[in-house]
């Protein structure tokens, strides 16, 4: 049962424009959410996280928005750069758990010149 | 380099052979996780250690899989009698272990296993 879903397998965006990646979840017990970026043949690299008590978190070009009522979160990258081309994974953790993450299937982002 | 390291990075083996992977976490991290990733999917949880204690194992971890973390430092993941379905990227992650678990897991580069 896939509790974290990334319904867009791919996204193409022009350099300098905004990239918006979406993630939906079904488990209301999730209280902590993370986004990871992954290049081929490498492990996932942490980007940004958000706790369920917040609805927005920013770090440089990356902003994550959380809509708990809709069980939806999104990652905004502004401006997009060629080095942002990678697979992006949304992950979630259940409340009071020790940290086991459940991941979505990922979205492949391609930033074109 | 103070990140998570994994060895080997690549392993090709024949069906039926045993393989062992090693993970060295970030030194001050007391939590260590193993995940498996197959093509087109996100990482899937396999097992978790708090210091040297293995506290949870996924249903994905059949009897052919065993993991250890002696002395709470590095960890090994062994697969016995490998099958072609074991072909995947095996990822190790570590975290500092905050109350409630709201901490970041840092991943190693992974070990890519191919079973022929």
CSV table of C-alpha atoms in Angstrom, one decimal:
chain,number,residue,atom,x,y,z
A,1,UNK,CA,0.0,0.0,0.0
A,2,UNK,CA,1.7,3.2,-1.3
A,3,UNK,CA,1.1,5.8,1.4
A,4,UNK,CA,3.2,8.5,-0.3
A,5,UNK,CA,2.4,9.2,-3.9
A,6,UNK,CA,4.2,11.4,-6.4
A,7,UNK,CA,1.9,11.2,-9.4
A,8,UNK,CA,4.1,13.1,-11.9
A,9,UNK,CA,6.9,10.8,-12.9
A,10,UNK,CA,8.6,13.7,-14.8
A,11,UNK,CA,8.8,17.4,-15.1
A,12,UNK,CA,10.6,19.6,-17.6
A,13,UNK,CA,11.2,23.3,-16.8
A,14,UNK,CA,13.2,26.1,-18.4
A,15,UNK,CA,16.3,27.4,-16.6
A,16,UNK,CA,15.3,30.4,-14.4
A,17,UNK,CA,11.7,29.4,-14.1
A,18,UNK,CA,9.9,27.8,-11.1
A,19,UNK,CA,9.8,24.0,-10.6
A,20,UNK,CA,6.8,22.8,-8.6
A,21,UNK,CA,6.9,19.2,-7.5
A,22,UNK,CA,3.8,17.6,-5.8
A,23,UNK,CA,3.4,14.9,-3.3
A,24,UNK,CA,0.2,13.4,-1.8
A,25,UNK,CA,-0.1,11.1,1.3
A,26,UNK,CA,-2.9,9.0,2.8
A,27,UNK,CA,-1.6,8.3,6.3
A,28,UNK,CA,-2.9,10.9,8.8
A,29,UNK,CA,-0.3,9.8,11.3
A,30,UNK,CA,2.6,11.3,9.2
A,31,UNK,CA,4.0,14.3,11.1
A,32,UNK,CA,7.4,15.0,9.4
A,33,UNK,CA,8.1,15.3,5.7
A,34,UNK,CA,11.3,15.5,3.8
A,35,UNK,CA,12.4,16.1,0.2
A,36,UNK,CA,15.5,14.4,-1.2
A,37,UNK,CA,17.3,14.8,-4.5
A,38,UNK,CA,19.0,11.9,-6.2
A,39,UNK,CA,21.5,11.9,-9.0
A,40,UNK,CA,22.2,8.6,-10.9
A,41,UNK,CA,24.5,6.2,-9.1
A,42,UNK,CA,24.4,8.2,-5.9
A,43,UNK,CA,22.5,8.1,-2.7
A,44,UNK,CA,19.6,10.5,-2.0
A,45,UNK,CA,20.7,13.9,-0.7
A,46,UNK,CA,18.6,15.8,1.8
A,47,UNK,CA,17.1,19.0,0.6
A,48,UNK,CA,14.5,20.4,3.0
A,49,UNK,CA,12.0,19.2,5.6
A,50,UNK,CA,8.8,20.4,7.3
A,51,UNK,CA,7.1,19.4,10.5
A,52,UNK,CA,3.3,19.0,10.5
A,53,UNK,CA,3.0,22.0,12.9
A,54,UNK,CA,4.1,24.3,10.1
A,55,UNK,CA,2.7,25.0,6.6
A,56,UNK,CA,5.8,26.5,5.0
A,57,UNK,CA,9.5,26.1,5.3
A,58,UNK,CA,12.1,28.0,3.2
A,59,UNK,CA,15.8,27.3,2.6
A,60,UNK,CA,17.4,29.4,-0.2
A,61,UNK,CA,15.9,28.5,-3.5
A,62,UNK,CA,13.8,25.7,-2.0
A,63,UNK,CA,10.4,26.1,-0.3
A,64,UNK,CA,8.2,23.3,0.9
A,65,UNK,CA,4.4,23.9,1.5
A,66,UNK,CA,2.3,21.6,3.6
A,67,UNK,CA,-1.5,21.4,3.3
A,68,UNK,CA,-2.5,18.9,6.1
A,69,UNK,CA,-6.3,19.1,5.3
A,70,UNK,CA,-5.6,18.0,1.7
A,71,UNK,CA,-2.7,15.7,2.7
A,72,UNK,CA,-0.6,17.4,0.1
A,73,UNK,CA,2.8,18.9,0.0
A,74,UNK,CA,4.8,20.6,-2.7
A,75,UNK,CA,8.4,21.7,-3.3
A,76,UNK,CA,9.1,24.9,-5.1
A,77,UNK,CA,12.5,25.5,-6.7
A,78,UNK,CA,13.1,29.1,-7.7
A,79,UNK,CA,14.9,29.8,-9.9
A,80,UNK,CA,15.6,26.4,-11.5
A,81,UNK,CA,19.1,25.7,-12.5
A,82,UNK,CA,20.7,23.0,-14.7
A,83,UNK,CA,22.2,21.4,-11.7
A,84,UNK,CA,18.7,20.8,-10.3
A,85,UNK,CA,18.2,18.1,-13.0
A,86,UNK,CA,17.7,15.0,-10.8
A,87,UNK,CA,15.1,12.7,-9.3
A,88,UNK,CA,13.2,14.2,-6.4
A,89,UNK,CA,11.7,12.0,-3.7
A,90,UNK,CA,9.1,13.0,-1.1
A,91,UNK,CA,9.4,11.1,2.2
A,92,UNK,CA,7.3,11.0,5.3
A,93,UNK,CA,7.5,9.7,8.9
A,94,UNK,CA,4.8,8.7,11.3
A,95,UNK,CA,4.3,10.5,14.6
A,96,UNK,CA,6.2,9.1,17.6
A,97,UNK,CA,8.0,6.6,15.4
A,98,UNK,CA,11.8,6.4,15.5
A,99,UNK,CA,12.3,7.6,12.0
A,100,UNK,CA,11.4,5.0,9.4
A,101,UNK,CA,10.7,6.9,6.2
A,102,UNK,CA,8.2,6.1,3.5
A,103,UNK,CA,9.1,7.4,0.1
A,104,UNK,CA,7.2,8.3,-3.0
A,105,UNK,CA,8.3,6.9,-6.4
A,106,UNK,CA,10.0,10.1,-7.3
A,107,UNK,CA,9.8,12.8,-10.0
A,108,UNK,CA,12.5,13.2,-12.6
A,109,UNK,CA,13.2,16.9,-13.1
A,110,UNK,CA,14.9,18.1,-16.3
A,111,UNK,CA,16.0,21.8,-16.4
A,112,UNK,CA,16.5,22.9,-20.0
A,113,UNK,CA,18.6,26.0,-21.0
B,1,UNK,CA,34.9,12.9,4.3
B,2,UNK,CA,32.5,12.6,7.3
B,3,UNK,CA,29.4,11.3,5.4
B,4,UNK,CA,27.9,7.9,5.3
B,5,UNK,CA,30.1,5.4,3.3
B,6,UNK,CA,29.2,2.1,1.8
B,7,UNK,CA,31.3,-0.7,0.4
B,8,UNK,CA,31.4,-2.1,-2.2
B,9,UNK,CA,29.7,0.4,-4.5
B,10,UNK,CA,28.9,-2.4,-7.0
B,11,UNK,CA,28.6,-6.1,-6.7
B,12,UNK,CA,27.9,-8.7,-9.4
B,13,UNK,CA,27.2,-12.2,-8.2
B,14,UNK,CA,25.8,-15.4,-9.5
B,15,UNK,CA,22.4,-16.7,-8.2
B,16,UNK,CA,22.9,-18.8,-5.1
B,17,UNK,CA,26.0,-17.0,-3.8
B,18,UNK,CA,26.2,-15.1,-0.6
B,19,UNK,CA,27.0,-11.4,-0.5
B,20,UNK,CA,27.8,-8.9,2.3
B,21,UNK,CA,27.6,-5.2,2.3
B,22,UNK,CA,29.1,-2.8,4.7
B,23,UNK,CA,27.9,0.7,5.9
B,24,UNK,CA,29.9,3.2,8.0
B,25,UNK,CA,27.5,5.8,9.4
B,26,UNK,CA,28.3,9.4,10.4
B,27,UNK,CA,30.3,8.9,13.6
B,28,UNK,CA,28.0,10.6,16.1
B,29,UNK,CA,24.8,9.1,14.7
B,30,UNK,CA,23.3,6.3,16.8
B,31,UNK,CA,20.5,5.4,14.4
B,32,UNK,CA,21.2,3.4,11.2
B,33,UNK,CA,18.8,2.3,8.5
B,34,UNK,CA,18.9,0.0,5.5
B,35,UNK,CA,16.7,0.6,2.5
B,36,UNK,CA,16.4,-1.0,-0.9
B,37,UNK,CA,15.6,0.8,-4.1
B,38,UNK,CA,14.6,-0.8,-7.4
B,39,UNK,CA,14.2,0.9,-10.7
B,40,UNK,CA,11.5,3.5,-10.9
B,41,UNK,CA,10.7,3.2,-7.2
B,42,UNK,CA,11.6,5.2,-4.1
B,43,UNK,CA,13.7,3.6,-1.3
B,44,UNK,CA,11.9,0.9,0.7
B,45,UNK,CA,12.7,0.4,4.4
B,46,UNK,CA,14.4,-2.9,5.3
B,47,UNK,CA,15.7,-2.6,8.9
B,48,UNK,CA,16.7,-0.2,11.6
B,49,UNK,CA,19.3,-0.1,14.4
B,50,UNK,CA,19.4,2.1,17.5
B,51,UNK,CA,23.1,1.7,18.5
B,52,UNK,CA,23.7,-2.1,18.3
B,53,UNK,CA,20.1,-3.1,18.8
B,54,UNK,CA,18.1,-4.1,15.7
B,55,UNK,CA,14.6,-2.7,16.6
B,56,UNK,CA,12.6,-3.4,13.5
B,57,UNK,CA,12.7,-5.5,10.3
B,58,UNK,CA,10.4,-5.0,7.3
B,59,UNK,CA,8.4,-7.9,5.8
B,60,UNK,CA,10.7,-7.3,2.8
B,61,UNK,CA,13.6,-8.8,4.8
B,62,UNK,CA,13.2,-12.5,4.2
B,63,UNK,CA,15.1,-15.2,6.2
B,64,UNK,CA,17.9,-14.9,3.6
B,65,UNK,CA,18.7,-11.4,4.8
B,66,UNK,CA,20.5,-10.6,8.0
B,67,UNK,CA,21.9,-7.4,9.3
B,68,UNK,CA,24.2,-6.6,12.2
B,69,UNK,CA,25.7,-3.6,13.9
B,70,UNK,CA,28.3,-4.8,16.4
B,71,UNK,CA,29.3,-2.3,18.9
B,72,UNK,CA,26.9,0.2,17.5
B,73,UNK,CA,29.3,1.5,14.8
B,74,UNK,CA,29.4,0.1,11.3
B,75,UNK,CA,26.7,-2.3,10.0
B,76,UNK,CA,26.7,-5.2,7.6
B,77,UNK,CA,23.9,-6.6,5.5
B,78,UNK,CA,24.2,-10.1,4.3
B,79,UNK,CA,22.1,-11.8,1.7
B,80,UNK,CA,22.4,-15.6,1.5
B,81,UNK,CA,21.5,-17.7,-1.5
B,82,UNK,CA,20.9,-14.6,-3.7
B,83,UNK,CA,18.1,-14.6,-6.2
B,84,UNK,CA,17.7,-12.5,-9.3
B,85,UNK,CA,14.9,-10.5,-7.5
B,86,UNK,CA,17.5,-9.3,-5.0
B,87,UNK,CA,19.0,-7.1,-7.7
B,88,UNK,CA,18.6,-3.6,-6.5
B,89,UNK,CA,20.4,-0.6,-5.0
B,90,UNK,CA,21.0,-1.1,-1.2
B,91,UNK,CA,21.1,2.2,0.6
B,92,UNK,CA,22.3,2.9,4.2
B,93,UNK,CA,21.3,6.0,6.1
B,94,UNK,CA,22.1,7.3,9.5
B,95,UNK,CA,20.6,9.9,11.9
B,96,UNK,CA,21.4,11.4,15.2
B,97,UNK,CA,18.4,10.0,17.0
B,98,UNK,CA,16.2,12.9,18.3
B,99,UNK,CA,13.2,12.2,20.5
B,100,UNK,CA,10.2,11.7,18.3
B,101,UNK,CA,12.3,10.9,15.3
B,102,UNK,CA,12.0,14.3,13.6
B,103,UNK,CA,15.6,14.2,12.4
B,104,UNK,CA,17.2,14.1,9.0
B,105,UNK,CA,18.5,10.8,7.7
B,106,UNK,CA,21.7,11.1,5.7
B,107,UNK,CA,22.2,8.5,3.0
B,108,UNK,CA,25.3,6.8,1.7
B,109,UNK,CA,26.1,6.3,-2.0
B,110,UNK,CA,24.5,2.9,-2.1
B,111,UNK,CA,25.7,-0.6,-3.2
B,112,UNK,CA,24.3,-1.7,-6.5
B,113,UNK,CA,23.8,-5.4,-6.6
B,114,UNK,CA,23.3,-7.4,-9.8
B,115,UNK,CA,22.4,-11.1,-9.5
B,116,UNK,CA,23.0,-13.1,-12.7
